PDB file of C-alpha atoms in Angstrom:
ATOM      1  CA  UNK A   1     -18.763 -10.460  -1.446  1.00 75.00           C
ATOM      2  CA  UNK A   2     -15.404 -12.072  -2.544  1.00 75.00           C
ATOM      3  CA  UNK A   3     -13.670 -10.346  -5.777  1.00 80.00           C
ATOM      4  CA  UNK A   4     -11.561 -12.757  -7.497  1.00 81.00           C
ATOM      5  CA  UNK A   5      -8.554 -11.240  -9.230  1.00 81.00           C
ATOM      6  CA  UNK A   6     -10.436 -10.978 -12.761  1.00 80.00           C
ATOM      7  CA  UNK A   7     -13.111  -8.813 -11.215  1.00 84.00           C
ATOM      8  CA  UNK A   8     -10.880  -6.602  -9.320  1.00 85.00           C
ATOM      9  CA  UNK A   9      -8.875  -5.589 -12.306  1.00 87.00           C
ATOM     10  CA  UNK A  10     -12.134  -5.268 -14.535  1.00 89.00           C
ATOM     11  CA  UNK A  11     -14.110  -3.186 -11.785  1.00 89.00           C
ATOM     12  CA  UNK A  12     -10.899  -1.005 -11.653  1.00 85.00           C
ATOM     13  CA  UNK A  13     -10.718  -0.379 -15.325  1.00 87.00           C
ATOM     14  CA  UNK A  14     -14.290  -0.092 -15.853  1.00 89.00           C
ATOM     15  CA  UNK A  15     -14.611  -3.003 -18.037  1.00 92.00           C
ATOM     16  CA  UNK A  16     -16.854  -5.082 -15.566  1.00 94.00           C
ATOM     17  CA  UNK A  17     -19.982  -3.490 -14.206  1.00 95.00           C
ATOM     18  CA  UNK A  18     -21.852  -6.549 -13.198  1.00 96.00           C
ATOM     19  CA  UNK A  19     -21.244  -9.579 -11.152  1.00 95.00           C
ATOM     20  CA  UNK A  20     -23.714 -12.684 -11.009  1.00 96.00           C
ATOM     21  CA  UNK A  21     -23.825 -14.739  -7.920  1.00 95.00           C
ATOM     22  CA  UNK A  22     -26.143 -17.555  -6.630  1.00 95.00           C
ATOM     23  CA  UNK A  23     -27.229 -16.720  -2.979  1.00 95.00           C
ATOM     24  CA  UNK A  24     -30.298 -17.666  -1.005  1.00 94.00           C
ATOM     25  CA  UNK A  25     -30.595 -14.255  -0.077  1.00 93.00           C
ATOM     26  CA  UNK A  26     -28.522 -11.231  -1.160  1.00 92.00           C
ATOM     27  CA  UNK A  27     -25.227 -10.862   0.413  1.00 91.00           C
ATOM     28  CA  UNK A  28     -24.754  -6.948  -0.693  1.00 92.00           C
ATOM     29  CA  UNK A  29     -27.042  -4.040  -0.710  1.00 91.00           C
ATOM     30  CA  UNK A  30     -27.188  -0.855  -3.143  1.00 92.00           C
ATOM     31  CA  UNK A  31     -25.076   1.771  -1.898  1.00 89.00           C
ATOM     32  CA  UNK A  32     -22.738  -0.653   0.041  1.00 87.00           C
ATOM     33  CA  UNK A  33     -19.063  -0.171  -0.411  1.00 84.00           C
ATOM     34  CA  UNK A  34     -16.884  -3.564  -0.214  1.00 84.00           C
ATOM     35  CA  UNK A  35     -13.208  -3.957  -0.156  1.00 79.00           C
ATOM     36  CA  UNK A  36     -11.710  -5.981  -3.010  1.00 80.00           C
ATOM     37  CA  UNK A  37      -8.898  -7.403  -1.028  1.00 70.00           C
ATOM     38  CA  UNK A  38      -6.130  -5.183  -2.735  1.00 67.00           C
ATOM     39  CA  UNK A  39      -7.092  -1.719  -1.062  1.00 67.00           C
ATOM     40  CA  UNK A  40      -9.634  -0.840  -3.671  1.00 75.00           C
ATOM     41  CA  UNK A  41     -13.168  -0.326  -2.937  1.00 79.00           C
ATOM     42  CA  UNK A  42     -16.159  -1.723  -5.135  1.00 85.00           C
ATOM     43  CA  UNK A  43     -19.502   0.310  -4.775  1.00 88.00           C
ATOM     44  CA  UNK A  44     -22.692  -1.661  -5.307  1.00 92.00           C
ATOM     45  CA  UNK A  45     -25.096   0.388  -7.324  1.00 94.00           C
ATOM     46  CA  UNK A  46     -27.870  -2.153  -8.005  1.00 95.00           C
ATOM     47  CA  UNK A  47     -28.814  -5.710  -6.701  1.00 96.00           C
ATOM     48  CA  UNK A  48     -31.640  -7.495  -8.145  1.00 96.00           C
ATOM     49  CA  UNK A  49     -32.876 -11.272  -8.547  1.00 96.00           C
ATOM     50  CA  UNK A  50     -32.871 -12.574 -11.974  1.00 95.00           C
ATOM     51  CA  UNK A  51     -35.848 -14.822 -12.672  1.00 92.00           C
ATOM     52  CA  UNK A  52     -33.691 -17.407 -14.300  1.00 91.00           C
ATOM     53  CA  UNK A  53     -30.480 -17.672 -16.092  1.00 92.00           C
ATOM     54  CA  UNK A  54     -32.040 -17.460 -19.513  1.00 93.00           C
ATOM     55  CA  UNK A  55     -32.879 -13.774 -18.578  1.00 94.00           C
ATOM     56  CA  UNK A  56     -29.221 -12.922 -18.648  1.00 96.00           C
ATOM     57  CA  UNK A  57     -28.502 -11.123 -21.908  1.00 96.00           C
ATOM     58  CA  UNK A  58     -25.183 -11.169 -24.257  1.00 97.00           C
ATOM     59  CA  UNK A  59     -24.520  -7.585 -22.898  1.00 96.00           C
ATOM     60  CA  UNK A  60     -25.091  -8.936 -19.200  1.00 97.00           C
ATOM     61  CA  UNK A  61     -22.236 -11.500 -19.651  1.00 96.00           C
ATOM     62  CA  UNK A  62     -19.918  -9.005 -21.261  1.00 96.00           C
ATOM     63  CA  UNK A  63     -20.509  -6.665 -18.584  1.00 96.00           C
ATOM     64  CA  UNK A  64     -19.645  -9.534 -16.050  1.00 96.00           C
ATOM     65  CA  UNK A  65     -16.343 -10.444 -17.987  1.00 94.00           C
ATOM     66  CA  UNK A  66     -17.502 -13.462 -19.666  1.00 96.00           C
ATOM     67  CA  UNK A  67     -17.222 -13.831 -23.322  1.00 96.00           C
ATOM     68  CA  UNK A  68     -20.993 -14.720 -24.052  1.00 96.00           C
ATOM     69  CA  UNK A  69     -24.165 -15.587 -22.013  1.00 97.00           C
ATOM     70  CA  UNK A  70     -23.603 -19.363 -22.435  1.00 97.00           C
ATOM     71  CA  UNK A  71     -20.275 -19.214 -20.722  1.00 96.00           C
ATOM     72  CA  UNK A  72     -21.628 -17.294 -17.868  1.00 96.00           C
ATOM     73  CA  UNK A  73     -24.741 -19.580 -17.529  1.00 96.00           C
ATOM     74  CA  UNK A  74     -22.314 -22.732 -17.394  1.00 96.00           C
ATOM     75  CA  UNK A  75     -20.474 -21.045 -14.512  1.00 95.00           C
ATOM     76  CA  UNK A  76     -23.724 -20.231 -12.520  1.00 96.00           C
ATOM     77  CA  UNK A  77     -24.798 -23.817 -13.225  1.00 94.00           C
ATOM     78  CA  UNK A  78     -21.682 -25.191 -11.660  1.00 94.00           C
ATOM     79  CA  UNK A  79     -22.505 -23.122  -8.370  1.00 92.00           C
ATOM     80  CA  UNK A  80     -25.719 -24.729  -7.380  1.00 92.00           C
ATOM     81  CA  UNK A  81     -29.522 -23.644  -7.687  1.00 93.00           C
ATOM     82  CA  UNK A  82     -29.826 -20.721  -5.352  1.00 95.00           C
ATOM     83  CA  UNK A  83     -31.387 -17.767  -6.905  1.00 96.00           C
ATOM     84  CA  UNK A  84     -29.221 -15.714  -9.284  1.00 97.00           C
ATOM     85  CA  UNK A  85     -28.297 -12.167  -8.164  1.00 97.00           C
ATOM     86  CA  UNK A  86     -27.379  -9.618 -10.709  1.00 97.00           C
ATOM     87  CA  UNK A  87     -25.051  -7.074  -8.921  1.00 96.00           C
ATOM     88  CA  UNK A  88     -24.339  -3.744 -10.518  1.00 95.00           C
ATOM     89  CA  UNK A  89     -20.563  -2.814  -9.479  1.00 94.00           C
ATOM     90  CA  UNK A  90     -18.256   0.295  -9.917  1.00 91.00           C
ATOM     91  CA  UNK A  91     -14.939   1.440  -8.516  1.00 87.00           C
ATOM     92  CA  UNK A  92     -15.717   3.604  -5.542  1.00 83.00           C
ATOM     93  CA  UNK A  93     -13.565   6.450  -3.923  1.00 71.00           C
ATOM     94  CA  UNK A  94     -11.146   4.222  -2.001  1.00 60.00           C
ATOM     95  CA  UNK A  95     -11.059   6.810   1.031  1.00 59.00           C
ATOM     96  CA  UNK A  96     -12.316   5.230   4.071  1.00 63.00           C
ATOM     97  CA  UNK A  97     -12.717   7.753   6.871  1.00 66.00           C
ATOM     98  CA  UNK A  98     -11.701   5.036   9.440  1.00 69.00           C
ATOM     99  CA  UNK A  99      -8.266   5.143   7.427  1.00 72.00           C
ATOM    100  CA  UNK A 100      -7.604   8.635   8.293  1.00 71.00           C
ATOM    101  CA  UNK A 101      -8.680   8.187  11.945  1.00 78.00           C
ATOM    102  CA  UNK A 102      -6.481   5.088  12.375  1.00 81.00           C
ATOM    103  CA  UNK A 103      -3.442   6.913  11.127  1.00 81.00           C
ATOM    104  CA  UNK A 104      -3.852   9.763  13.717  1.00 83.00           C
ATOM    105  CA  UNK A 105      -1.391   8.744  16.426  1.00 84.00           C
ATOM    106  CA  UNK A 106      -1.970  11.967  18.474  1.00 88.00           C
ATOM    107  CA  UNK A 107      -4.817  11.786  21.012  1.00 90.00           C
ATOM    108  CA  UNK A 108      -6.029  14.920  22.791  1.00 91.00           C
ATOM    109  CA  UNK A 109      -7.090  14.479  26.391  1.00 92.00           C
ATOM    110  CA  UNK A 110     -10.803  14.520  24.838  1.00 93.00           C
ATOM    111  CA  UNK A 111      -9.949  12.008  22.283  1.00 91.00           C
ATOM    112  CA  UNK A 112      -8.380   9.655  25.146  1.00 93.00           C
ATOM    113  CA  UNK A 113     -11.392  10.313  27.485  1.00 93.00           C
ATOM    114  CA  UNK A 114     -13.748   9.431  24.502  1.00 93.00           C
ATOM    115  CA  UNK A 115     -12.046   6.302  23.626  1.00 95.00           C
ATOM    116  CA  UNK A 116     -11.717   5.165  27.278  1.00 94.00           C
ATOM    117  CA  UNK A 117     -15.522   5.696  27.620  1.00 95.00           C
ATOM    118  CA  UNK A 118     -16.221   3.599  24.587  1.00 95.00           C
ATOM    119  CA  UNK A 119     -13.755   0.864  25.293  1.00 96.00           C
ATOM    120  CA  UNK A 120     -15.469   0.432  28.835  1.00 95.00           C
ATOM    121  CA  UNK A 121     -18.805   0.577  27.375  1.00 96.00           C
ATOM    122  CA  UNK A 122     -17.610  -2.363  24.822  1.00 96.00           C
ATOM    123  CA  UNK A 123     -17.018  -4.554  27.847  1.00 94.00           C
ATOM    124  CA  UNK A 124     -14.271  -6.710  29.146  1.00 95.00           C
ATOM    125  CA  UNK A 125     -13.309  -7.927  25.867  1.00 96.00           C
ATOM    126  CA  UNK A 126     -12.180  -4.758  24.299  1.00 96.00           C
ATOM    127  CA  UNK A 127      -8.752  -3.970  25.790  1.00 95.00           C
ATOM    128  CA  UNK A 128      -7.685  -7.589  25.860  1.00 96.00           C
ATOM    129  CA  UNK A 129      -8.606  -7.933  22.331  1.00 96.00           C
ATOM    130  CA  UNK A 130      -6.664  -4.813  21.256  1.00 96.00           C
ATOM    131  CA  UNK A 131      -3.688  -6.256  23.299  1.00 95.00           C
ATOM    132  CA  UNK A 132      -3.982  -9.630  21.420  1.00 96.00           C
ATOM    133  CA  UNK A 133      -3.803  -7.984  18.090  1.00 97.00           C
ATOM    134  CA  UNK A 134      -0.973  -5.930  19.210  1.00 96.00           C
ATOM    135  CA  UNK A 135       1.079  -8.949  20.296  1.00 96.00           C
ATOM    136  CA  UNK A 136      -0.178 -11.025  17.367  1.00 95.00           C
ATOM    137  CA  UNK A 137      -0.244  -8.799  14.101  1.00 95.00           C
ATOM    138  CA  UNK A 138      -1.241 -10.784  10.895  1.00 94.00           C
ATOM    139  CA  UNK A 139      -2.737 -13.771  12.745  1.00 95.00           C
ATOM    140  CA  UNK A 140      -5.758 -15.282  11.351  1.00 94.00           C
ATOM    141  CA  UNK A 141      -9.063 -14.185  13.061  1.00 94.00           C
ATOM    142  CA  UNK A 142      -9.920 -18.114  13.648  1.00 94.00           C
ATOM    143  CA  UNK A 143      -6.643 -18.493  15.630  1.00 95.00           C
ATOM    144  CA  UNK A 144      -7.250 -15.393  17.777  1.00 96.00           C
ATOM    145  CA  UNK A 145     -10.766 -15.768  18.737  1.00 95.00           C
ATOM    146  CA  UNK A 146     -10.268 -18.862  21.058  1.00 96.00           C
ATOM    147  CA  UNK A 147      -7.340 -17.129  22.789  1.00 94.00           C
ATOM    148  CA  UNK A 148      -9.707 -14.414  23.822  1.00 93.00           C
ATOM    149  CA  UNK A 149     -12.736 -16.764  24.568  1.00 94.00           C
ATOM    150  CA  UNK A 150     -14.789 -15.767  21.899  1.00 95.00           C
ATOM    151  CA  UNK A 151     -16.416 -17.393  18.845  1.00 95.00           C
ATOM    152  CA  UNK A 152     -15.224 -16.406  15.447  1.00 94.00           C
ATOM    153  CA  UNK A 153     -18.367 -14.370  14.241  1.00 93.00           C
ATOM    154  CA  UNK A 154     -18.454 -12.736  17.736  1.00 95.00           C
ATOM    155  CA  UNK A 155     -14.562 -11.906  17.640  1.00 95.00           C
ATOM    156  CA  UNK A 156     -14.894 -10.432  13.975  1.00 93.00           C
ATOM    157  CA  UNK A 157     -17.827  -8.153  15.215  1.00 94.00           C
ATOM    158  CA  UNK A 158     -15.845  -7.098  18.050  1.00 95.00           C
ATOM    159  CA  UNK A 159     -12.600  -6.239  15.986  1.00 95.00           C
ATOM    160  CA  UNK A 160     -14.952  -4.412  13.444  1.00 91.00           C
ATOM    161  CA  UNK A 161     -15.951  -2.294  16.515  1.00 95.00           C
ATOM    162  CA  UNK A 162     -12.443  -1.436  17.401  1.00 95.00           C
ATOM    163  CA  UNK A 163     -11.795  -0.656  13.587  1.00 92.00           C
ATOM    164  CA  UNK A 164     -14.615   2.073  13.721  1.00 89.00           C
ATOM    165  CA  UNK A 165     -12.776   3.826  16.491  1.00 93.00           C
ATOM    166  CA  UNK A 166      -9.539   3.574  14.287  1.00 92.00           C
ATOM    167  CA  UNK A 167      -7.727   1.376  16.645  1.00 95.00           C
ATOM    168  CA  UNK A 168      -7.147  -1.461  14.222  1.00 94.00           C
ATOM    169  CA  UNK A 169      -6.378  -2.070  10.744  1.00 90.00           C
ATOM    170  CA  UNK A 170      -7.645  -5.051   8.608  1.00 87.00           C
ATOM    171  CA  UNK A 171      -4.770  -6.932   6.793  1.00 86.00           C
ATOM    172  CA  UNK A 172      -5.033  -9.505   4.096  1.00 81.00           C
ATOM    173  CA  UNK A 173      -4.930 -12.223   6.879  1.00 88.00           C
ATOM    174  CA  UNK A 174      -5.549 -11.112  10.407  1.00 91.00           C
ATOM    175  CA  UNK A 175      -5.351  -7.463  11.764  1.00 94.00           C
ATOM    176  CA  UNK A 176      -2.850  -5.070  13.281  1.00 94.00           C
ATOM    177  CA  UNK A 177      -2.987  -2.218  15.679  1.00 95.00           C
ATOM    178  CA  UNK A 178      -3.033   1.221  13.965  1.00 94.00           C
ATOM    179  CA  UNK A 179      -1.055   4.126  15.129  1.00 94.00           C
ATOM    180  CA  UNK A 180      -4.064   5.457  16.970  1.00 94.00           C
ATOM    181  CA  UNK A 181      -4.317   2.047  18.458  1.00 94.00           C
ATOM    182  CA  UNK A 182      -0.634   2.117  19.591  1.00 94.00           C
ATOM    183  CA  UNK A 183      -1.069   5.425  21.237  1.00 93.00           C
ATOM    184  CA  UNK A 184      -4.098   4.604  22.970  1.00 95.00           C
ATOM    185  CA  UNK A 185      -2.284   1.335  24.517  1.00 94.00           C
ATOM    186  CA  UNK A 186       0.766   3.620  25.420  1.00 92.00           C
ATOM    187  CA  UNK A 187      -1.319   6.366  26.905  1.00 92.00           C
ATOM    188  CA  UNK A 188      -3.374   3.848  28.955  1.00 90.00           C
ATOM    189  CA  UNK A 189      -0.403   1.874  30.109  1.00 79.00           C
ATOM    190  CA  UNK A 190      -2.046  -1.231  28.422  1.00 50.00           C
ATOM    191  CA  UNK A 191       0.897  -3.373  27.251  1.00 45.00           C
ATOM    192  CA  UNK A 192       2.280  -4.228  24.853  1.00 42.00           C
TER     193      UNK A 192
END
């Protein structure tokens, strides 16, 4: 889910607790946590399909950051005719366990062995992808994927696997190798 600036600020200060989207099917789930693009995390408390735009109340519109329901309805009308989803939002705890893992640059022999096993299990793409990200930090995924012989969706899924191991960090554009990823590359003599 994309969070435009007005939503980020409103979610952060608690003035925005709802969002409305037109989607063929829901793109978020209750209990999900989604990065807002500025380091903060939005939590999704509920998702429901609205029967039609007339079911949106004045209170709903204000909770979504609109002055009134008519303005919100006009905004939704301009976005097509897919079903309307009402999404309950709140500012979530920004701590992500992957962040602490990524910051840990010291790898024990057990850590290193575990990472080697996981990387081998991932397949032949894993180490070259990590190397490529180390060589080209901040480069768009769409530019990196062909260099590694992958389509964009596969590349993004694979980078997420590396991130789950604490080896990469997502940037506004592209990725970079984390301190843990750098330690792994250094300890396995996998340049750069």
